[in-house]
CSV table of C-alpha atoms and ligand atoms in Angstrom, one decimal:
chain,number,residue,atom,x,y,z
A,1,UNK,CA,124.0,3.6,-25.4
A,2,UNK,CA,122.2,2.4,-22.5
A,3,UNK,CA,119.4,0.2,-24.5
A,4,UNK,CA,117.0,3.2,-24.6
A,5,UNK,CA,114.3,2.6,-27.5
A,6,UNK,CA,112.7,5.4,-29.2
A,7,UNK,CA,110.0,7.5,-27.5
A,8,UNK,CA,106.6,6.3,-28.8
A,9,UNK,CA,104.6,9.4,-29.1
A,10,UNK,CA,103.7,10.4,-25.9
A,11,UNK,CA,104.5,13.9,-24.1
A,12,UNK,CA,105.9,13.6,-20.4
A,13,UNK,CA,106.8,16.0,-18.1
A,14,UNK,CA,109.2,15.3,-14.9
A,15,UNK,CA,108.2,17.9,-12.0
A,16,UNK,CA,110.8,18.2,-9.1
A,17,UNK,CA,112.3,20.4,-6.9
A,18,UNK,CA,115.6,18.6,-5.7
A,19,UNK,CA,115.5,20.9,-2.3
A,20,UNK,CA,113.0,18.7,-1.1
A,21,UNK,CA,115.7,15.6,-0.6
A,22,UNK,CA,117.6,17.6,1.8
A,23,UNK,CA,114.6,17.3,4.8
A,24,UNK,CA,114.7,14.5,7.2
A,25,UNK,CA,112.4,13.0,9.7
A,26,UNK,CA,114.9,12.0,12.1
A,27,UNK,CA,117.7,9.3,11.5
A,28,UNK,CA,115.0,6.2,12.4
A,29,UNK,CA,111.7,7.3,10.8
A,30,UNK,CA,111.5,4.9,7.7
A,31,UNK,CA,110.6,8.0,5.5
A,32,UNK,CA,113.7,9.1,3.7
A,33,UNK,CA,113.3,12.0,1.3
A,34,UNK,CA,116.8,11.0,0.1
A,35,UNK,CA,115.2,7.8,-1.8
A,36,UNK,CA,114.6,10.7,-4.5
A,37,UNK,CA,117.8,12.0,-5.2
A,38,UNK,CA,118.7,7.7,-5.6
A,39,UNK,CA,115.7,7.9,-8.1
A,40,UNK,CA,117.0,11.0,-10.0
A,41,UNK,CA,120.1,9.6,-10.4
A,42,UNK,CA,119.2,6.5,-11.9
A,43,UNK,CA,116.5,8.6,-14.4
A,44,UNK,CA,119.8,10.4,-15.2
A,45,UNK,CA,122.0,7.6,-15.7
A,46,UNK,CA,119.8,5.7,-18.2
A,47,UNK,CA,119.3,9.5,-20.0
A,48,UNK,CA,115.4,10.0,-19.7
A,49,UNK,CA,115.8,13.4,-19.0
A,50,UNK,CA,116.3,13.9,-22.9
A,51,UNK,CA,113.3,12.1,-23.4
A,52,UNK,CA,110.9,14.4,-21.0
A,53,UNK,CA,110.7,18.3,-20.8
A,54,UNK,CA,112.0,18.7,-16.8
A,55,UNK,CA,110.5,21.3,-14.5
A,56,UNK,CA,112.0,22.6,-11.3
A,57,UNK,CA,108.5,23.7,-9.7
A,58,UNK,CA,108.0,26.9,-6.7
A,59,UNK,CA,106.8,25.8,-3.7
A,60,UNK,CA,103.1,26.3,-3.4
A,61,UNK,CA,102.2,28.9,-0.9
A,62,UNK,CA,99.9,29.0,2.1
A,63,UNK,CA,96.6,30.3,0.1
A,64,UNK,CA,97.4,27.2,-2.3
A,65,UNK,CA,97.8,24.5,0.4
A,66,UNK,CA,94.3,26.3,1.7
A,67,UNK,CA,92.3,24.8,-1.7
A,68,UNK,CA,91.9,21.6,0.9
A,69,UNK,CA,93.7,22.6,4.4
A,70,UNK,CA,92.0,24.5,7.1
A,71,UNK,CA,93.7,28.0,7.9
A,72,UNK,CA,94.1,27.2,11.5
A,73,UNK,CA,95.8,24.1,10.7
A,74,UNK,CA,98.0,25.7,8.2
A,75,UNK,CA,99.2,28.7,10.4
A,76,UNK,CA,99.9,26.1,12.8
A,77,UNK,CA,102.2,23.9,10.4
A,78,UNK,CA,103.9,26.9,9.2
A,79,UNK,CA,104.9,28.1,12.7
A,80,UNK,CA,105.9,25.1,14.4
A,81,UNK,CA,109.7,24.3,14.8
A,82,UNK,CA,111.6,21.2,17.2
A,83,UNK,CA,112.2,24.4,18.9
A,84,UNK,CA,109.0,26.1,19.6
A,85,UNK,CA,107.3,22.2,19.5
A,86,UNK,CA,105.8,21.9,23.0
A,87,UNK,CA,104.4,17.9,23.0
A,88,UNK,CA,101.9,18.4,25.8
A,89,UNK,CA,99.8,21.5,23.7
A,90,UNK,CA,96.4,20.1,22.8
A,91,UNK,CA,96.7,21.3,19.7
A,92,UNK,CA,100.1,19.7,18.8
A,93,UNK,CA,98.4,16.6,19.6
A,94,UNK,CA,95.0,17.3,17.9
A,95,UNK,CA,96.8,18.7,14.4
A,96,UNK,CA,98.6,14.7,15.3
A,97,UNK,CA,101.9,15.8,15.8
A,98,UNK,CA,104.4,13.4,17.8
A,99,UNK,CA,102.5,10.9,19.8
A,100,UNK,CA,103.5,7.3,20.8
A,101,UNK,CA,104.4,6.2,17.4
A,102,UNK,CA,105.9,9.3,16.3
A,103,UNK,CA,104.9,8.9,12.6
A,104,UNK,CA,104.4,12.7,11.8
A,105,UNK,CA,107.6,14.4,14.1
A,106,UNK,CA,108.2,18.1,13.8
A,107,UNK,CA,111.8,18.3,11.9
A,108,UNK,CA,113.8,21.5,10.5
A,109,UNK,CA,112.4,22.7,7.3
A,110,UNK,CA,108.7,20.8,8.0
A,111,UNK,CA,106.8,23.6,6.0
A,112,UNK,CA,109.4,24.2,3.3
A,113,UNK,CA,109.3,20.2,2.7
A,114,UNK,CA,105.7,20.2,2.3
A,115,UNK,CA,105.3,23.0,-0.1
A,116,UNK,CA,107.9,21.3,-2.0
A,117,UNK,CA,106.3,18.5,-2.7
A,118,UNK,CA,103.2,20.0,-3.0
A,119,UNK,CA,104.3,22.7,-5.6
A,120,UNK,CA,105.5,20.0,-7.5
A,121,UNK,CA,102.2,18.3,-7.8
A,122,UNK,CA,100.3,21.6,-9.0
A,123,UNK,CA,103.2,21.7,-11.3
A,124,UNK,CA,102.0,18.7,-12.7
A,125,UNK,CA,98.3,19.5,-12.5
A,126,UNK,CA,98.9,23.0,-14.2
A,127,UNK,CA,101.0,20.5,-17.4
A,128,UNK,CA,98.3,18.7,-17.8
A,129,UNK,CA,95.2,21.3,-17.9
A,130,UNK,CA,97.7,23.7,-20.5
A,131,UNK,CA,98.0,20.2,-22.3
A,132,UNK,CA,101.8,20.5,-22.5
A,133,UNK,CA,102.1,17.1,-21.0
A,134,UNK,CA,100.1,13.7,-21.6
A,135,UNK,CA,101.3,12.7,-18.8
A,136,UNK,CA,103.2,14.5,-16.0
A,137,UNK,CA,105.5,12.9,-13.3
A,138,UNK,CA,106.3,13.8,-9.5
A,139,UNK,CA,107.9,11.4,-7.5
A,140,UNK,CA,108.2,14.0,-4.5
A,141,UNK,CA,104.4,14.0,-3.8
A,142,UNK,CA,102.0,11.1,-2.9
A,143,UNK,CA,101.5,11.6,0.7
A,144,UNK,CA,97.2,10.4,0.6
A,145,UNK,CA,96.6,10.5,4.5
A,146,UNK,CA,96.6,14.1,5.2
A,147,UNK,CA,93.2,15.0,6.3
A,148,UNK,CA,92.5,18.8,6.0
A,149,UNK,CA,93.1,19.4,9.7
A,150,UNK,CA,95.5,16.2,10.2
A,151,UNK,CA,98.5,15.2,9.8
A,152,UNK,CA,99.0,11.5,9.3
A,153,UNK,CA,101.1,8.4,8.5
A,154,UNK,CA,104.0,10.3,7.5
A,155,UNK,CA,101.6,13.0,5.7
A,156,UNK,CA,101.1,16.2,6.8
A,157,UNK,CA,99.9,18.3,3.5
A,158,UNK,CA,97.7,15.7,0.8
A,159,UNK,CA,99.5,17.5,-2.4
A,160,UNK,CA,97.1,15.0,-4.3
A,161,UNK,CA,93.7,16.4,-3.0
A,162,UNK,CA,95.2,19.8,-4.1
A,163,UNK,CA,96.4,18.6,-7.1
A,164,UNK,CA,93.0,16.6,-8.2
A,165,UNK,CA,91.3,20.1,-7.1
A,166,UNK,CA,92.7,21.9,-10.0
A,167,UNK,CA,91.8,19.0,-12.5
A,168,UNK,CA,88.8,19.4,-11.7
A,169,UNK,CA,88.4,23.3,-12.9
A,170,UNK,CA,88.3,22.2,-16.3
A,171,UNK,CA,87.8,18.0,-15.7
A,172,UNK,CA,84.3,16.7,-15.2
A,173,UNK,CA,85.3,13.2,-14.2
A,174,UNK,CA,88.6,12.7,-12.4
A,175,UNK,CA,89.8,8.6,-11.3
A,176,UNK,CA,92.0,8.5,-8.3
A,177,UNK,CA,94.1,5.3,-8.5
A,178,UNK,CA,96.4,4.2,-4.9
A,179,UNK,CA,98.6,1.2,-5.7
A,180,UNK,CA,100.9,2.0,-2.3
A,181,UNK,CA,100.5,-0.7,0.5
A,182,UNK,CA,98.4,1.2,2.3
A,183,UNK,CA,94.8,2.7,2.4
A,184,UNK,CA,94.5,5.9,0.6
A,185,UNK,CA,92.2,7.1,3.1
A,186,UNK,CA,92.8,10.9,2.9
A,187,UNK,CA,91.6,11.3,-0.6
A,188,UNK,CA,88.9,9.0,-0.3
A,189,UNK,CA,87.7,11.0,2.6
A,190,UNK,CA,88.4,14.3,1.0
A,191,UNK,CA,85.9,13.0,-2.1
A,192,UNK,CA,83.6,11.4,-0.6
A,193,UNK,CA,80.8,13.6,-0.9
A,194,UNK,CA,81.4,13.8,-4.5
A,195,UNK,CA,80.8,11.9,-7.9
A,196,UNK,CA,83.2,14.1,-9.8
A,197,UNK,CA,86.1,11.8,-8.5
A,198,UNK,CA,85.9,8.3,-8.0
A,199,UNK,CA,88.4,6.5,-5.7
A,200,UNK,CA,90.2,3.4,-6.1
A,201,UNK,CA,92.8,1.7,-3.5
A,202,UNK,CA,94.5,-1.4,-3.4
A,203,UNK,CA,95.9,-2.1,0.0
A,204,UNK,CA,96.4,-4.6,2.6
A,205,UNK,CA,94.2,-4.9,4.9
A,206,UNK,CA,93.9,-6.9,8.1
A,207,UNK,CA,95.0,-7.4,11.6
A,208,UNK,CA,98.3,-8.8,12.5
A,209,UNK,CA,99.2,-11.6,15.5
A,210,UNK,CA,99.3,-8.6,17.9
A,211,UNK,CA,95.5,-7.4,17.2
A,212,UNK,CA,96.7,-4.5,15.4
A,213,UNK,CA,94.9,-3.4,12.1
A,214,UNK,CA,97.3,-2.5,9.1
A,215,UNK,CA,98.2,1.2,9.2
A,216,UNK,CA,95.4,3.0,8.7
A,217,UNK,CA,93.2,0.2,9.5
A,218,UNK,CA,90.3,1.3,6.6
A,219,UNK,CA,89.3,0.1,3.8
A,220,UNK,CA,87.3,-2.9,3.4
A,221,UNK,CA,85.8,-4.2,0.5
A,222,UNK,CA,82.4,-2.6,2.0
A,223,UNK,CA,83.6,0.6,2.4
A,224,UNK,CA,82.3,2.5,-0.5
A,225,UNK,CA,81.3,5.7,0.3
A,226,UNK,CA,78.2,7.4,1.6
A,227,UNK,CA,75.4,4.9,2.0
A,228,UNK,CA,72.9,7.5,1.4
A,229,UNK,CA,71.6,7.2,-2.2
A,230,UNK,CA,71.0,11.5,-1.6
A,231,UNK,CA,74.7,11.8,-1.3
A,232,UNK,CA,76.1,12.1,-4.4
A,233,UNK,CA,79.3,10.3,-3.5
A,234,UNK,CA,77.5,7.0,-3.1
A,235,UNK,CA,79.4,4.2,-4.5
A,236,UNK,CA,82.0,6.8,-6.0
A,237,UNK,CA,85.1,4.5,-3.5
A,238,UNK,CA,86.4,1.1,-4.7
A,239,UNK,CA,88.3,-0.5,-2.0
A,240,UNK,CA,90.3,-3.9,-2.9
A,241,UNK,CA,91.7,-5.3,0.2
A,242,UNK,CA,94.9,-7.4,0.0
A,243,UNK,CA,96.2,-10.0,2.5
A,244,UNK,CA,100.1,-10.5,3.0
A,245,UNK,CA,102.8,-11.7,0.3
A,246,UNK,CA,100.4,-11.4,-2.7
A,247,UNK,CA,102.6,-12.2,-6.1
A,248,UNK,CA,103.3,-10.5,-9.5
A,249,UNK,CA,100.5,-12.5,-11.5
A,250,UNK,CA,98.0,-12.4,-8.9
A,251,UNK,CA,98.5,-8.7,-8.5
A,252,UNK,CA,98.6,-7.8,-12.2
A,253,UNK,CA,95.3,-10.1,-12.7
A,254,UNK,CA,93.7,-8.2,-9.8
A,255,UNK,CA,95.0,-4.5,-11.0
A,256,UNK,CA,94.0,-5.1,-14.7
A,257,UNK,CA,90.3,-6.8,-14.1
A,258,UNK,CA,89.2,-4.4,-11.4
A,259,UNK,CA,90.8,-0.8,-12.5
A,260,UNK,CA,90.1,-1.7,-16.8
A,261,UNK,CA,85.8,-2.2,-15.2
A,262,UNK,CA,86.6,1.4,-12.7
A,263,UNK,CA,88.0,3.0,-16.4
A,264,UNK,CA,84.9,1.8,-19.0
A,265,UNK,CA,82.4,2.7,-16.0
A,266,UNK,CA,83.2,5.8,-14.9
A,267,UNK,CA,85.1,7.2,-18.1
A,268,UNK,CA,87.5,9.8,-16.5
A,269,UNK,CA,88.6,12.3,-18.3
A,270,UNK,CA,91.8,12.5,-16.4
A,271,UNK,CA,93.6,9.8,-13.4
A,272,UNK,CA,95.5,10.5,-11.1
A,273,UNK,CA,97.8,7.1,-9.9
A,274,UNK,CA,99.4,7.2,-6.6
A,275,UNK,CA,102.5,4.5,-7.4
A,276,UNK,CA,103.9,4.2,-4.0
A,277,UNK,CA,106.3,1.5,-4.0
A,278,UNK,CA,105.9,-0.1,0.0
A,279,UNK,CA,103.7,-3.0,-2.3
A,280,UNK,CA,107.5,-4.1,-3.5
A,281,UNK,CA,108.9,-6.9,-2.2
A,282,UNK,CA,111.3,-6.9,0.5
A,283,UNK,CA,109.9,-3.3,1.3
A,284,UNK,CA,110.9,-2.4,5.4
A,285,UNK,CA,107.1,-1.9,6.0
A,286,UNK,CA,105.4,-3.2,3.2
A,287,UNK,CA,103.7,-7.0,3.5
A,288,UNK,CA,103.4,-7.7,-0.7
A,289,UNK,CA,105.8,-9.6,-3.0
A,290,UNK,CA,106.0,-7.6,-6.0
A,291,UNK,CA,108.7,-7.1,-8.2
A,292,UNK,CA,109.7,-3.9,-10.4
A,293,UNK,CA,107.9,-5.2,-13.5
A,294,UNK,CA,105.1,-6.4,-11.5
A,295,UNK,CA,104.3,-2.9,-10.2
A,296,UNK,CA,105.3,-1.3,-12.9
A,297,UNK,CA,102.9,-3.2,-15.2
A,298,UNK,CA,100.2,-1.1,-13.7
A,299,UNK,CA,101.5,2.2,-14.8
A,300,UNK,CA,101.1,0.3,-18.5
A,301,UNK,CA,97.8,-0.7,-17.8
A,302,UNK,CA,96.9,2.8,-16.9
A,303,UNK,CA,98.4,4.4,-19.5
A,304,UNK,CA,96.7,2.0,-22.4
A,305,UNK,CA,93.8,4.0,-21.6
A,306,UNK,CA,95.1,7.2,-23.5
A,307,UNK,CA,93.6,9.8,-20.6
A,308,UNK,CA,95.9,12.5,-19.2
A,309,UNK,CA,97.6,11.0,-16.5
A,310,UNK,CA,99.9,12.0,-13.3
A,311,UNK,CA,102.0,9.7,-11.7
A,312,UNK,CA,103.4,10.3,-8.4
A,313,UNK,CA,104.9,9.1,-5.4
A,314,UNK,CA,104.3,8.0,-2.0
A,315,UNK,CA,105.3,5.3,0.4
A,316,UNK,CA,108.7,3.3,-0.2
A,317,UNK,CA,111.0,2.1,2.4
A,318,UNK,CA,113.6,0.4,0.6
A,319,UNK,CA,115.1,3.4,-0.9
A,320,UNK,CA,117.7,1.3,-3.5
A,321,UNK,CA,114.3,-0.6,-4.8
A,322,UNK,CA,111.9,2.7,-4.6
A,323,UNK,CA,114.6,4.8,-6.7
A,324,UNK,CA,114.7,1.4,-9.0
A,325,UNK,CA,110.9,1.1,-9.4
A,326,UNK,CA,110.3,5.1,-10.3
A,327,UNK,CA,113.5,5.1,-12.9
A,328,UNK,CA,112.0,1.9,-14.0
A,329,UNK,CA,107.7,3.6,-14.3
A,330,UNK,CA,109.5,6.7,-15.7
A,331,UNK,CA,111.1,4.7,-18.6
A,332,UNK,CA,107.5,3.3,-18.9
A,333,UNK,CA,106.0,6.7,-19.5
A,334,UNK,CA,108.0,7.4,-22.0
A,335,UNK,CA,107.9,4.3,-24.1
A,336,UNK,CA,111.6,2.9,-23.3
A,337,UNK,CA,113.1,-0.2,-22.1
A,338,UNK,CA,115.9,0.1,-19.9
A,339,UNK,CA,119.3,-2.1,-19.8
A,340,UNK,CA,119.1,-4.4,-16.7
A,341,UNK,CA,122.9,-3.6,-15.8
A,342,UNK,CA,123.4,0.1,-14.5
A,343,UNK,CA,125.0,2.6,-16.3
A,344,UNK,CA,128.3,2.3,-14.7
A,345,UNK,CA,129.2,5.7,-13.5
A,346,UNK,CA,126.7,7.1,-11.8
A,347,UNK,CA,127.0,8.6,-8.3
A,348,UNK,CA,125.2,6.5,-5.3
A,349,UNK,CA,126.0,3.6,-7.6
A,350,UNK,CA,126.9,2.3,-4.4
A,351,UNK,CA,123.6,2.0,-3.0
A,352,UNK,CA,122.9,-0.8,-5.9
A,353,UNK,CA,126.4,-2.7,-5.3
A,354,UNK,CA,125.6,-4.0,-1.5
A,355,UNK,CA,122.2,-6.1,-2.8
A,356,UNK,CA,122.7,-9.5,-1.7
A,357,UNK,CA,121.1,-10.3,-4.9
A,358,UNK,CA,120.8,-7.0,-6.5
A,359,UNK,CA,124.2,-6.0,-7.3
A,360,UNK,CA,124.4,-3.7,-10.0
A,361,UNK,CA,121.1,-4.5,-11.9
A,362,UNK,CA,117.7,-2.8,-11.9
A,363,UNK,CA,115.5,-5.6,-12.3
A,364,UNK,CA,116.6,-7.7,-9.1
A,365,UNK,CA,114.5,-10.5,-7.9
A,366,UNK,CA,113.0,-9.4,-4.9
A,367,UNK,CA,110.2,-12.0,-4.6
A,368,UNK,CA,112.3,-14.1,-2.1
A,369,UNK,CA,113.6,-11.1,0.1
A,370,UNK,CA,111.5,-10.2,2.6
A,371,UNK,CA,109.4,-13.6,3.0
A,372,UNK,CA,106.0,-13.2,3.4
A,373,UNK,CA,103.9,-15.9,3.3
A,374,UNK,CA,101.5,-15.7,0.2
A,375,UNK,CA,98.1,-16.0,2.4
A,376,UNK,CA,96.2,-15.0,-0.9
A,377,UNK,CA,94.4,-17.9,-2.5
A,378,UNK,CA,93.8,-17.4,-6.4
A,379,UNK,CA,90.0,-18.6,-5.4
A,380,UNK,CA,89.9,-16.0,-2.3
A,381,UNK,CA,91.2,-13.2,-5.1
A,382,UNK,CA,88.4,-14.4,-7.5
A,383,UNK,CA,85.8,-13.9,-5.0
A,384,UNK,CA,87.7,-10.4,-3.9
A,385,UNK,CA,86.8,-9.3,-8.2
A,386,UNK,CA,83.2,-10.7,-7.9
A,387,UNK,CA,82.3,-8.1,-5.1
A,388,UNK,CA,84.1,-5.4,-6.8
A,389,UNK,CA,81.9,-5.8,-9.7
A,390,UNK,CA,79.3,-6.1,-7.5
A,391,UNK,CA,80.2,-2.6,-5.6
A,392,UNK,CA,80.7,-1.0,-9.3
A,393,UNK,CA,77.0,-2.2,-10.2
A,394,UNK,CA,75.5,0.8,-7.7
A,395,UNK,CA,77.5,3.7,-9.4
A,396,UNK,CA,75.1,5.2,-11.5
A,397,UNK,CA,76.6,5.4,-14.9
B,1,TV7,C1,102.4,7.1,2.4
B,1,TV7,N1,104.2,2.0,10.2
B,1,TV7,C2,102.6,6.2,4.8
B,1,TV7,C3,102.5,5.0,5.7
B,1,TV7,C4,102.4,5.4,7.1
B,1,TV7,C5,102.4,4.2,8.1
B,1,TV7,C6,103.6,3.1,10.7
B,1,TV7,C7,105.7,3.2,11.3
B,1,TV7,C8,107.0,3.6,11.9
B,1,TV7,C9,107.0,4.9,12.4
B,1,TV7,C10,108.2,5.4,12.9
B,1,TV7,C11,109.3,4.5,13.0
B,1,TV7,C12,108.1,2.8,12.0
B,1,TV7,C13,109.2,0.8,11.6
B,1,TV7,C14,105.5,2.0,10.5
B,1,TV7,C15,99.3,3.8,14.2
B,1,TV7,C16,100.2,3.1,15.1
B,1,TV7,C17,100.0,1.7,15.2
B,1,TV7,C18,102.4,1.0,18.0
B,1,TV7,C19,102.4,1.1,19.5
B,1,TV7,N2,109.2,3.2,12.6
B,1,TV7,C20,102.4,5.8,3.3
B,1,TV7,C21,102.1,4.6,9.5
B,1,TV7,C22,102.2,3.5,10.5
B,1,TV7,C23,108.4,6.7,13.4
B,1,TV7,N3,101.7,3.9,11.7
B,1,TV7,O1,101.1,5.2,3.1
B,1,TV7,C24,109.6,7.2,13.9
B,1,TV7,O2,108.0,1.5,11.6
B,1,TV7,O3,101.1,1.9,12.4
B,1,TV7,C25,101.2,3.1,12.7
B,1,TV7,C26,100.7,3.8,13.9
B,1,TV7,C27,100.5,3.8,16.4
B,1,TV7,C28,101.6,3.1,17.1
B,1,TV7,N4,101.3,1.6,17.3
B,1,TV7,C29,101.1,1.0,16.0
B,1,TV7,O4,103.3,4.9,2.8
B,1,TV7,C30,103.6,7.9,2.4
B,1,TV7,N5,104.5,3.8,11.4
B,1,TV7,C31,110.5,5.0,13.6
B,1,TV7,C32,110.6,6.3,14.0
B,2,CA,CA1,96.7,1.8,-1.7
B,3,ZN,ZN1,102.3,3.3,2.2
């Protein structure tokens, strides 16, 4: 009814718990859990829920969020409340709670949320190693700058660390893939002293008018892992650092060249693809100009490959275009194409009316709404691939 094609063959699995869109960080931190009950709706509107085999995951408990986290860290995260919160203990500021910029705040239900999330991403793990699922979904999780005592940029428990942890029980080779706005610096740390999982971010990367770096100011093209040829994480990191308002075909060029040479190199035997959607256009703190198809052309790219995949979350502050970009890379998993005007009853359709030029459709143009400046040259990109390939050249194969 809604233009949906037939399913072509692949086995998908959609992991979510909808308690976690009930948890907020305070009414102007730009991370809205609520973006995902927008993006369930729209899944359900176009009817991929009879394509996929849906799972309402537990929240993973303490012992589970210990496979990466310290204990100390952990106890701490579980006990603290706004109540109990006092700003000035040293370790409230050492576990980087608070601060100037506020980005990790203590709010009601902090612990719950982060289980959540994270239970929904061992969910997905668990599909894939039982081989119910060729690829598993959950848009709840994604949050790659949680260190293992440290919360950070919005993250406070890295559910992917966990998650790429139980892959690798029965997974020799696992490929880490980050296509959110910023640096996927938690995982990249959290591997580094590995060559069982090979990291791969595109970000940008640079420092604004003010002299700040781009949140979290990593991830240069010559940051690659240990240097130590001992360490048997040398050259397992592949940076690719982005400047502002790069565009659909320069993006897709740069995605497909660089992560098709990461995929015949390393051969994993599963990925794991962090699809954050702050790299859309018009995204509050994103600096790229990607459109829905753009981004979610990467998800295609990925999945050509054939290797058990799970796709989830992370950044998006546009909520309308995040839940439109997820609906849209669900539909992709499952081999459909999806009408451009929206179902027209679905709840929240009114988040989609008040577009200035998205009104009603999935597919708007967002290219033009958030102008950045494309300071990207095609020859500056070109140069960008040749030092990749350069960087890949000292993984031994
Ligand atoms: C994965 N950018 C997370 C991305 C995390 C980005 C940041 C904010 C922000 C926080 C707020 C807020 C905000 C409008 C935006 C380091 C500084 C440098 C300034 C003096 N509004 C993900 C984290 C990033 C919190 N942090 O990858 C409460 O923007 O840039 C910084 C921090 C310290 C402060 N200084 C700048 O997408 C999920 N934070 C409003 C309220
Ligand atoms: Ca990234
Ligand atoms: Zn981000």
């Amino acid at each position: 009814e809604y233009g949906l094609e037939r399913p072509q063959g692949y086995s998908v699995s959609f992991h979510y718990n909808p308690h976690v869109e009930y948890h907020h960080f305070g009414s102007s931190h730009p991370m809205k859990p609520w973006r995902l009950t927008l993006t369930k709706q729209l899944v359900l509107s176009y009817g991929l829920e009879y394509t996929m085999d849906l799972y309402e995951p537990r929240p993973a408990n303490f012992n589970e969020l210990n496979i990466f986290h310290d204990r100390e860290y952990l106890s701490y995260l579980s006990e603290i409340t706004p109540q109990n919160a006092k700003p000035d203990d040293p370790q409230y500021i050492a576990y980087g709670f608070g601060g100037d910029s506020n980005d990790c705040p203590v709010f009601d239900g902090l612990w719950n949320y982060v289980s959540l999330y994270t239970g929904a991403s061992m969910s997905a793990a668990y599909n894939l190693l039982n081989k119910q699922s060729d690829i598993a979904i959950n848009w709840s999780g994604g949050l790659h700058h949680a260190k293992k005592n440290l919360a950070s940029g919005f993250c406070y428990v890295n559910d992917i660390v966990i998650a790429i942890q139980l892959l690798l029980t029965q997974h020799q080779r696992v490929l880490y893939i980050d296509i959110d706005v910023h640096h996927g610096d938690g995982v990249e740390q959290a591997f580094e002293s590995t060559d069982r999982v090979f990291t791969l971010s595109f970000h940008k990367y640079g420092i604004d008018r003010h002299g700040w770096p781009f949140f979290p100011g990593t991830g240069n093209i010559d940051e690659m892992g240990p240097k130590d040829p001992a360490n048997r994480g040398k050259a397992h990191s592949l940076n690719i650092p982005i400047d502002d308002g790069i565009d659909d075909h320069q993006y897709k060029y740069l995605f497909k060249t660089v992560t098709s040479k990461v995929i015949e190199k390393y051969n994993p035997q599963a990925i794991v693809l962090q699809s954050g959607a702050d790299s859309l256009g018009g995204d509050r703190l994103g600096r790229f100009n990607l459109n829905i198809k753009a981004h979610g052309s990467c998800i295609e790219t990925v999945k050509s490959f054939g290797r058990p995949l799970i796709l989830i979350g992370g950044g998006g502050y546009t909520p309308r275009n995040v839940a439109r970009t997820w609906c849209h890379e669900t539909a992709v998993c499952v081999g459909a194409t999806l009408h451009n005007d929206l179902p027209t009853h679905i709840p929240y359709l009114q988040a989609f009316q008040g577009d200035e030029n998205g009104g009603g459709i999935l597919y708007p143009d967002l290219h033009n709404t958030k102008r950045h400046d494309n300071l990207n040259t095609d020859a500056a990109l070109q140069k960008l691939i040749e030092k990749a390939m350069e960087n890949l050249r000292y993984m031994e194969g």
